[in-house]
mmCIF file of C-alpha atoms in Angstrom:
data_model
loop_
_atom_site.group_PDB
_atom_site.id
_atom_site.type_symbol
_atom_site.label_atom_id
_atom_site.label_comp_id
_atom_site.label_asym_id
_atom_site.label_seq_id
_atom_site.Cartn_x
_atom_site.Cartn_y
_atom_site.Cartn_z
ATOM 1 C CA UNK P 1 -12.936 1.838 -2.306
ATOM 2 C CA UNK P 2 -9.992 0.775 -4.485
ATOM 3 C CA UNK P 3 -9.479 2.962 -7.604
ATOM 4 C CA UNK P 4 -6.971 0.403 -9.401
ATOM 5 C CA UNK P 5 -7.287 -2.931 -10.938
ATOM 6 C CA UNK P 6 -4.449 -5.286 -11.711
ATOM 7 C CA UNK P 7 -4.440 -7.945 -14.386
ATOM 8 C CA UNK P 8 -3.763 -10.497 -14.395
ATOM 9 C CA UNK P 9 -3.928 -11.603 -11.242
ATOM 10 C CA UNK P 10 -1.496 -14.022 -11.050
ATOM 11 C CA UNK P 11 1.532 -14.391 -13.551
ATOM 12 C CA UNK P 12 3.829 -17.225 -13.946
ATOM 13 C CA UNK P 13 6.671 -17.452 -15.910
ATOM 14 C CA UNK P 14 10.601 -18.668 -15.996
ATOM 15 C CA UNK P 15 13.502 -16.900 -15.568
ATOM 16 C CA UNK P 16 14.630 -15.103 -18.225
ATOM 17 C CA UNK P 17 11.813 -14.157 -19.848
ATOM 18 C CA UNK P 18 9.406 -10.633 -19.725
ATOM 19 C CA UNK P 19 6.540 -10.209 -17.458
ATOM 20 C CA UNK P 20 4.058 -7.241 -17.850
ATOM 21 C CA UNK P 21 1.274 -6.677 -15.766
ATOM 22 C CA UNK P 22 -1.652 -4.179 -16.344
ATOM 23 C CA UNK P 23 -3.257 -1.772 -14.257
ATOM 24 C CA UNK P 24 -6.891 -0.095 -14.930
ATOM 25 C CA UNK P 25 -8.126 3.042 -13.137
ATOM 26 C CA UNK P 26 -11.808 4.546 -13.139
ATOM 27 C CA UNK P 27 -11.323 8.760 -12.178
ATOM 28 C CA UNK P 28 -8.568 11.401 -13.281
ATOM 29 C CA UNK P 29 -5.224 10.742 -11.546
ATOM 30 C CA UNK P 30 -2.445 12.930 -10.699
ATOM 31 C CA UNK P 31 -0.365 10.181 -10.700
ATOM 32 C CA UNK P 32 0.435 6.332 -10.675
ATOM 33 C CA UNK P 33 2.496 4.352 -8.716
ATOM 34 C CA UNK P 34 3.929 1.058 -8.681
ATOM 35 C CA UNK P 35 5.007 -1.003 -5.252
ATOM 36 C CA UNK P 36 6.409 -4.829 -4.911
ATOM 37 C CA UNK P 37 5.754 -6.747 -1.796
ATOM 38 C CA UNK P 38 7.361 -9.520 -0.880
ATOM 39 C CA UNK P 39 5.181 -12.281 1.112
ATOM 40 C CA UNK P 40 5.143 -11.051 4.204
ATOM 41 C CA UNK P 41 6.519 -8.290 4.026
ATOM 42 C CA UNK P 42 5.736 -4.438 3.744
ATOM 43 C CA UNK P 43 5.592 -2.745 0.431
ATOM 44 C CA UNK P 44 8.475 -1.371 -1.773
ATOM 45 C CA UNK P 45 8.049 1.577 -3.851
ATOM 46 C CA UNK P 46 9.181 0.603 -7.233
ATOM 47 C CA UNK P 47 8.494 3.739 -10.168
ATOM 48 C CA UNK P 48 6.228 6.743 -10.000
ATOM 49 C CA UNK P 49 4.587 8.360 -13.478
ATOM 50 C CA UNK P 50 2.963 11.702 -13.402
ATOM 51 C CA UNK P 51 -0.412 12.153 -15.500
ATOM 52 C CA UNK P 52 1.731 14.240 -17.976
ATOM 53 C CA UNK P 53 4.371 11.349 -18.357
ATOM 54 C CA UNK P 54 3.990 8.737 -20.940
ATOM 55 C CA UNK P 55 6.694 6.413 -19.946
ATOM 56 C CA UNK P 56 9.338 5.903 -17.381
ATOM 57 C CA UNK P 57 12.626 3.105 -17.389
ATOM 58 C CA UNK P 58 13.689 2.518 -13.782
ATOM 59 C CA UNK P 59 16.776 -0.438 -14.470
ATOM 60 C CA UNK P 60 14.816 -3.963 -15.997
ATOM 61 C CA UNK P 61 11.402 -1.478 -14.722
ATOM 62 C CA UNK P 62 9.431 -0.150 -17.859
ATOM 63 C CA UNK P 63 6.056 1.908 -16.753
ATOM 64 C CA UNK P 64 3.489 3.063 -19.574
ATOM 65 C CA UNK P 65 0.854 5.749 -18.882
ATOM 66 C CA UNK P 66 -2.324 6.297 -20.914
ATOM 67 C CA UNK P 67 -4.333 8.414 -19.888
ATOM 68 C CA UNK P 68 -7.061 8.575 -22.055
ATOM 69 C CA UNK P 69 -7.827 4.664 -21.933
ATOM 70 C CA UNK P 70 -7.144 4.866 -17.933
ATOM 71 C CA UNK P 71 -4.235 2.320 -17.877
ATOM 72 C CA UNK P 72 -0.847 1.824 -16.923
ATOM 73 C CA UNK P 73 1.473 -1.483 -17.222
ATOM 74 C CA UNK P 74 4.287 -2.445 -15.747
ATOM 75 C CA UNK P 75 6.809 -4.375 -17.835
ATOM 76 C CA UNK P 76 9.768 -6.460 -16.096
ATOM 77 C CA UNK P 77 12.548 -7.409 -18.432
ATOM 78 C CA UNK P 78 14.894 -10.487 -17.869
ATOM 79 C CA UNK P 79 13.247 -11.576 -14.855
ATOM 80 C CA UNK P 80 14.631 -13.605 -11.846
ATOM 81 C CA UNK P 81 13.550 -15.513 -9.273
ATOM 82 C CA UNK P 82 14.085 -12.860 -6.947
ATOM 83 C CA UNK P 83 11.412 -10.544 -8.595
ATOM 84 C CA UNK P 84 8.834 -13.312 -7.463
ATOM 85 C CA UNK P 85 6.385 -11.012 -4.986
ATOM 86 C CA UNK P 86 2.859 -9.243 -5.684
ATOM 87 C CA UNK P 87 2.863 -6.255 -7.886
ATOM 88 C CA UNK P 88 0.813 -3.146 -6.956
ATOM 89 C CA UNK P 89 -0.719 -0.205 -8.754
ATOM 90 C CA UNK P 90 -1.465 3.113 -6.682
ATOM 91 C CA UNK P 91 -3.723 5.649 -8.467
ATOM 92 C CA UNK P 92 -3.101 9.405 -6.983
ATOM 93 C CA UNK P 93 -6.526 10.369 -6.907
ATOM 94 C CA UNK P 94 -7.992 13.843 -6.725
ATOM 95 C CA UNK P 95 -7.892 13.765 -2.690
ATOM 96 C CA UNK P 96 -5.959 10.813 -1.669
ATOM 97 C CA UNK P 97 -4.304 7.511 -3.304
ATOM 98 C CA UNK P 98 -5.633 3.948 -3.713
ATOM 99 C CA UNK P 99 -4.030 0.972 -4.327
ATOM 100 C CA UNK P 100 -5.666 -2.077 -6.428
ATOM 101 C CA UNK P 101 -6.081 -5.559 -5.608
ATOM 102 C CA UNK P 102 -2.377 -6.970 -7.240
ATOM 103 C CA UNK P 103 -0.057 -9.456 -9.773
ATOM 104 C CA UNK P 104 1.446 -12.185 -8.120
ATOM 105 C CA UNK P 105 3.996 -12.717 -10.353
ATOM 106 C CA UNK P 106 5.722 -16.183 -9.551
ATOM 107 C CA UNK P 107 9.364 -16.572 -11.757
ATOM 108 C CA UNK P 108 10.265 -20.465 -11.697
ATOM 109 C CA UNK P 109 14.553 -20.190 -11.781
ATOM 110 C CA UNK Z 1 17.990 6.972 6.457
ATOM 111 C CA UNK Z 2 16.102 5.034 9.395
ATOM 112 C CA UNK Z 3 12.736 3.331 7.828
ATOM 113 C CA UNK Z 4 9.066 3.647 9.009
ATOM 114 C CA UNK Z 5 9.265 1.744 12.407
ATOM 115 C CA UNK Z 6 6.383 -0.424 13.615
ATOM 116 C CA UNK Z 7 5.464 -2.250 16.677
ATOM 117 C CA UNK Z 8 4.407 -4.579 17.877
ATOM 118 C CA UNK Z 9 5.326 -6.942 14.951
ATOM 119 C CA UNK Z 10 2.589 -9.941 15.525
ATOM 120 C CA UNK Z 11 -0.365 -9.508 18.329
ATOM 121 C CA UNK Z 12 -2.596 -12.623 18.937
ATOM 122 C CA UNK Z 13 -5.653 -11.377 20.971
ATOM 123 C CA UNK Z 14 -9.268 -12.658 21.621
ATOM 124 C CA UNK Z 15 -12.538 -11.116 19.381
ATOM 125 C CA UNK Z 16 -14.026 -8.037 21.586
ATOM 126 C CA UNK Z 17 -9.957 -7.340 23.284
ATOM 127 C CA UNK Z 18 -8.649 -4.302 22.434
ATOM 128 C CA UNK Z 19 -5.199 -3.553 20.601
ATOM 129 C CA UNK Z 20 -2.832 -0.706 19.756
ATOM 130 C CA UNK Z 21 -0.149 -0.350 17.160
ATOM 131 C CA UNK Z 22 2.489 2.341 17.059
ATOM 132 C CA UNK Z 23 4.021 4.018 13.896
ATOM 133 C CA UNK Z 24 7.072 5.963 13.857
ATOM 134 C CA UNK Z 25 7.295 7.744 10.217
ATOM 135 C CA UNK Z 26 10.460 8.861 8.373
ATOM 136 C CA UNK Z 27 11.337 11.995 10.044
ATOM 137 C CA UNK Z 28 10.285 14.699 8.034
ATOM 138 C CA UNK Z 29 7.555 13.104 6.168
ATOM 139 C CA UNK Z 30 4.410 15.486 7.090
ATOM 140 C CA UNK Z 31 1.924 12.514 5.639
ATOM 141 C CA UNK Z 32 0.661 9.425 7.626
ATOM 142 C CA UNK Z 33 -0.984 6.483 6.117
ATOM 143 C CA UNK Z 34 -2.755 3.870 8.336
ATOM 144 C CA UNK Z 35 -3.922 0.868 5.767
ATOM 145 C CA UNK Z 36 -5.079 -2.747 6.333
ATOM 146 C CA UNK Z 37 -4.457 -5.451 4.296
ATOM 147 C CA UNK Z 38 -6.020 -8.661 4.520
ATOM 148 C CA UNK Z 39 -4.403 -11.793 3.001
ATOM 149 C CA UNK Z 40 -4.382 -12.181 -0.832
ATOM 150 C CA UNK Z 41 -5.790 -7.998 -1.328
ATOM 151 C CA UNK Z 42 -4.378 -4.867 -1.895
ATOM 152 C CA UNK Z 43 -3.941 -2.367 1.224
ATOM 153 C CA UNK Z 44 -7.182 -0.975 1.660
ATOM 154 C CA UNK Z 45 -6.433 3.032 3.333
ATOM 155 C CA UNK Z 46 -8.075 3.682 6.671
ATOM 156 C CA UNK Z 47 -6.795 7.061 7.693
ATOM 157 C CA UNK Z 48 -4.342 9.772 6.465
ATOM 158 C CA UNK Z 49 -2.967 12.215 8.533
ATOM 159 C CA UNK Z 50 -1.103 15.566 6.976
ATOM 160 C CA UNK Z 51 0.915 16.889 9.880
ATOM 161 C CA UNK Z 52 -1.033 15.897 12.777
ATOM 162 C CA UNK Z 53 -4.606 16.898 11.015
ATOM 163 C CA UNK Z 54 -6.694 13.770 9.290
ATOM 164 C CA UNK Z 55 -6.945 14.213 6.049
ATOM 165 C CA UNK Z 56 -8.999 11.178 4.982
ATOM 166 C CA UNK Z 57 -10.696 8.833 7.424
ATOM 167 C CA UNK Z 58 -13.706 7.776 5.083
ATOM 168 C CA UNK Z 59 -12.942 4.124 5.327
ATOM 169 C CA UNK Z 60 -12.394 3.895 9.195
ATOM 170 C CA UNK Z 61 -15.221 2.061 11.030
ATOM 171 C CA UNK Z 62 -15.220 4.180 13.726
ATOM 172 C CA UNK Z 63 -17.570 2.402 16.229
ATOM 173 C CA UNK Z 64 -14.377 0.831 16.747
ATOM 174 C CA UNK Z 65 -11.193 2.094 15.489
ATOM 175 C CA UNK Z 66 -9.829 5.011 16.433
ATOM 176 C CA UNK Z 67 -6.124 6.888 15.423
ATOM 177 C CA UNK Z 68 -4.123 9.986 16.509
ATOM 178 C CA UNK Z 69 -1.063 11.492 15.292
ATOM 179 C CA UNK Z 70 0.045 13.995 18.302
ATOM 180 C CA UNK Z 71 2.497 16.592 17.221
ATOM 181 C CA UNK Z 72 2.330 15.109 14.325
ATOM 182 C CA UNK Z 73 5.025 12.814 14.202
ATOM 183 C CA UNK Z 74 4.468 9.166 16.328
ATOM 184 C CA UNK Z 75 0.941 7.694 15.042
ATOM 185 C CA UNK Z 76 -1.405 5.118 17.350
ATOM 186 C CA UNK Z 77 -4.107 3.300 15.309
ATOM 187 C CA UNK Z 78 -6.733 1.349 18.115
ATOM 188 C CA UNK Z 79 -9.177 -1.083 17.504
ATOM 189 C CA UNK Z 80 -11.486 -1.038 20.604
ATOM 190 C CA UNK Z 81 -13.539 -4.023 20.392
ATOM 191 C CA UNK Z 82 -11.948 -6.337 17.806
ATOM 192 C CA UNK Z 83 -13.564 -8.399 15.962
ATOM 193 C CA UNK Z 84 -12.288 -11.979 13.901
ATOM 194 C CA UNK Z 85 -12.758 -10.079 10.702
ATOM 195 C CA UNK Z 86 -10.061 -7.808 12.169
ATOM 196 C CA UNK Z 87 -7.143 -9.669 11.175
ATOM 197 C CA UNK Z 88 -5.182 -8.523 8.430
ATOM 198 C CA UNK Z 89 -1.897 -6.947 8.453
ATOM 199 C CA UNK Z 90 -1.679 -3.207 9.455
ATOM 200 C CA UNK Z 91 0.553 -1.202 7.234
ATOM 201 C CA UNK Z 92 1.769 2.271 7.939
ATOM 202 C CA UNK Z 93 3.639 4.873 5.704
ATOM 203 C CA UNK Z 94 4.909 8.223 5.708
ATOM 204 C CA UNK Z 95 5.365 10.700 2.468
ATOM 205 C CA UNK Z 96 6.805 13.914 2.112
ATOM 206 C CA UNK Z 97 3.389 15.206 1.253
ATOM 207 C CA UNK Z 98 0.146 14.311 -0.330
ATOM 208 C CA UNK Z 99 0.357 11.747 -3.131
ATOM 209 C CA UNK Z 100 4.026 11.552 -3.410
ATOM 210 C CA UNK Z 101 5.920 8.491 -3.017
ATOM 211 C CA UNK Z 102 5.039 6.368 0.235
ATOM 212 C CA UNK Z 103 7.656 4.416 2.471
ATOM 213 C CA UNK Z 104 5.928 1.280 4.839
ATOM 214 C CA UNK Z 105 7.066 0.148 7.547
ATOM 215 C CA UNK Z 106 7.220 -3.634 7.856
ATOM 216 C CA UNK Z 107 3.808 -3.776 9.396
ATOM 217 C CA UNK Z 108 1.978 -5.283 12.118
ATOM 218 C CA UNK Z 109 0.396 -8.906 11.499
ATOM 219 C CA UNK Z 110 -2.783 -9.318 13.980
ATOM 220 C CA UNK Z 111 -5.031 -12.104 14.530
ATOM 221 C CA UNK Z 112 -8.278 -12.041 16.398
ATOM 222 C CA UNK Z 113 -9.256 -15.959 17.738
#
């Protein structure tokens, strides 16, 4: 079963401008992750926040963590066409991880 | 740093065939993932391996898939008879351990006719 949910679910914007995605989760996590994929091609791991973190930078990568609503959200700042891929959460659960359904996030250049 | 290798990298075969794919994780990495994702989801997990023990196989069909991981290193994931809803793109991915970061391999992209 997957734990996370994405939203949107698809994302379009230009160049240039932010794009934040969302990421809902049902059970206690020890952590979250974040992966890109490029079409057709594997998955990249991107940022990873521990349950005790609230917020992580990784370069134009900003991850939030709140626990007590069960979300996360990814923002991307000055985007480029090159970011264009799907966007993945990954929820650490108790046993084992689980990955939600994903952003496409298209950036027009 | 050599990647998660995967092979073969596309396999065409016919519904009730059978079919293999290979995973070589990042040496070192004691945790094997097996997932499969079909076209516009998110990787669903079919097994995990820690070492060469299965950790989590609750999502496997196993009437007709079937995975080892001897000496726990190389990986085999089988599907023995395939069906059309098979294809999907399989995904393996090593970790260091249990819920850490995950590296994938570029995948293998199968389609049953």
């Amino acid at each position: 079963s997957q734990q996370g949910e994405e939203d949107p679910q698809a994302l379009s914007i230009q160049e240039g401008e932010n794009a934040t995605m969302n990421c809902s989760y049902k059970t206690s996590i020890n952590n979250l992750q974040w992966y890109r994929q490029n079409s057709g091609r594997g998955l990249v791991h991107l940022i990873l926040i521990r349950s005790n973190e609230r917020e992580k930078h990784s370069g134009r990568l900003r991850v939030t963590l709140d626990t007590s609503k069960k979300s996360s959200s990814l923002l991307i700042t000055a985007s480029r066409a090159a970011d264009t891929a799907s966007y993945f959460c990954a929820t650490a659960e108790v046993a084992d991880m689980r990955f939600g359904a994903g952003t496409r996030l298209t950036v027009k250049p | 740093e050599a990647g998660v290798a995967q092979s073969p990298r596309y396999k065409i075969i016919e519904k009730r065939q059978s079919v293999a794919f290979w995973c070589n994780p990042i040496s070192g990495h004691a945790t094997l993932y097996w997932y499969q994702q079909i076209l516009g989801q998110g990787p669903k997990l079919l097994i995990q391996f820690q070492n060469n023990g299965v950790v989590d196989d609750s999502q496997l069909p196993k009437d007709r898939f079937s995975a080892e991981r001897l000496k726990g290193v190389d990986s085999t994931l089988k599907i023995q008879p395939a069906k059309l809803e098979d294809s999907a793109v399989y995904l393996c991915a090593s970790s260091l351990g249990r819920q850490e970061t995950q590296y994938f391999g570029p995948g293998t992209r199968l389609l049953v006719l």
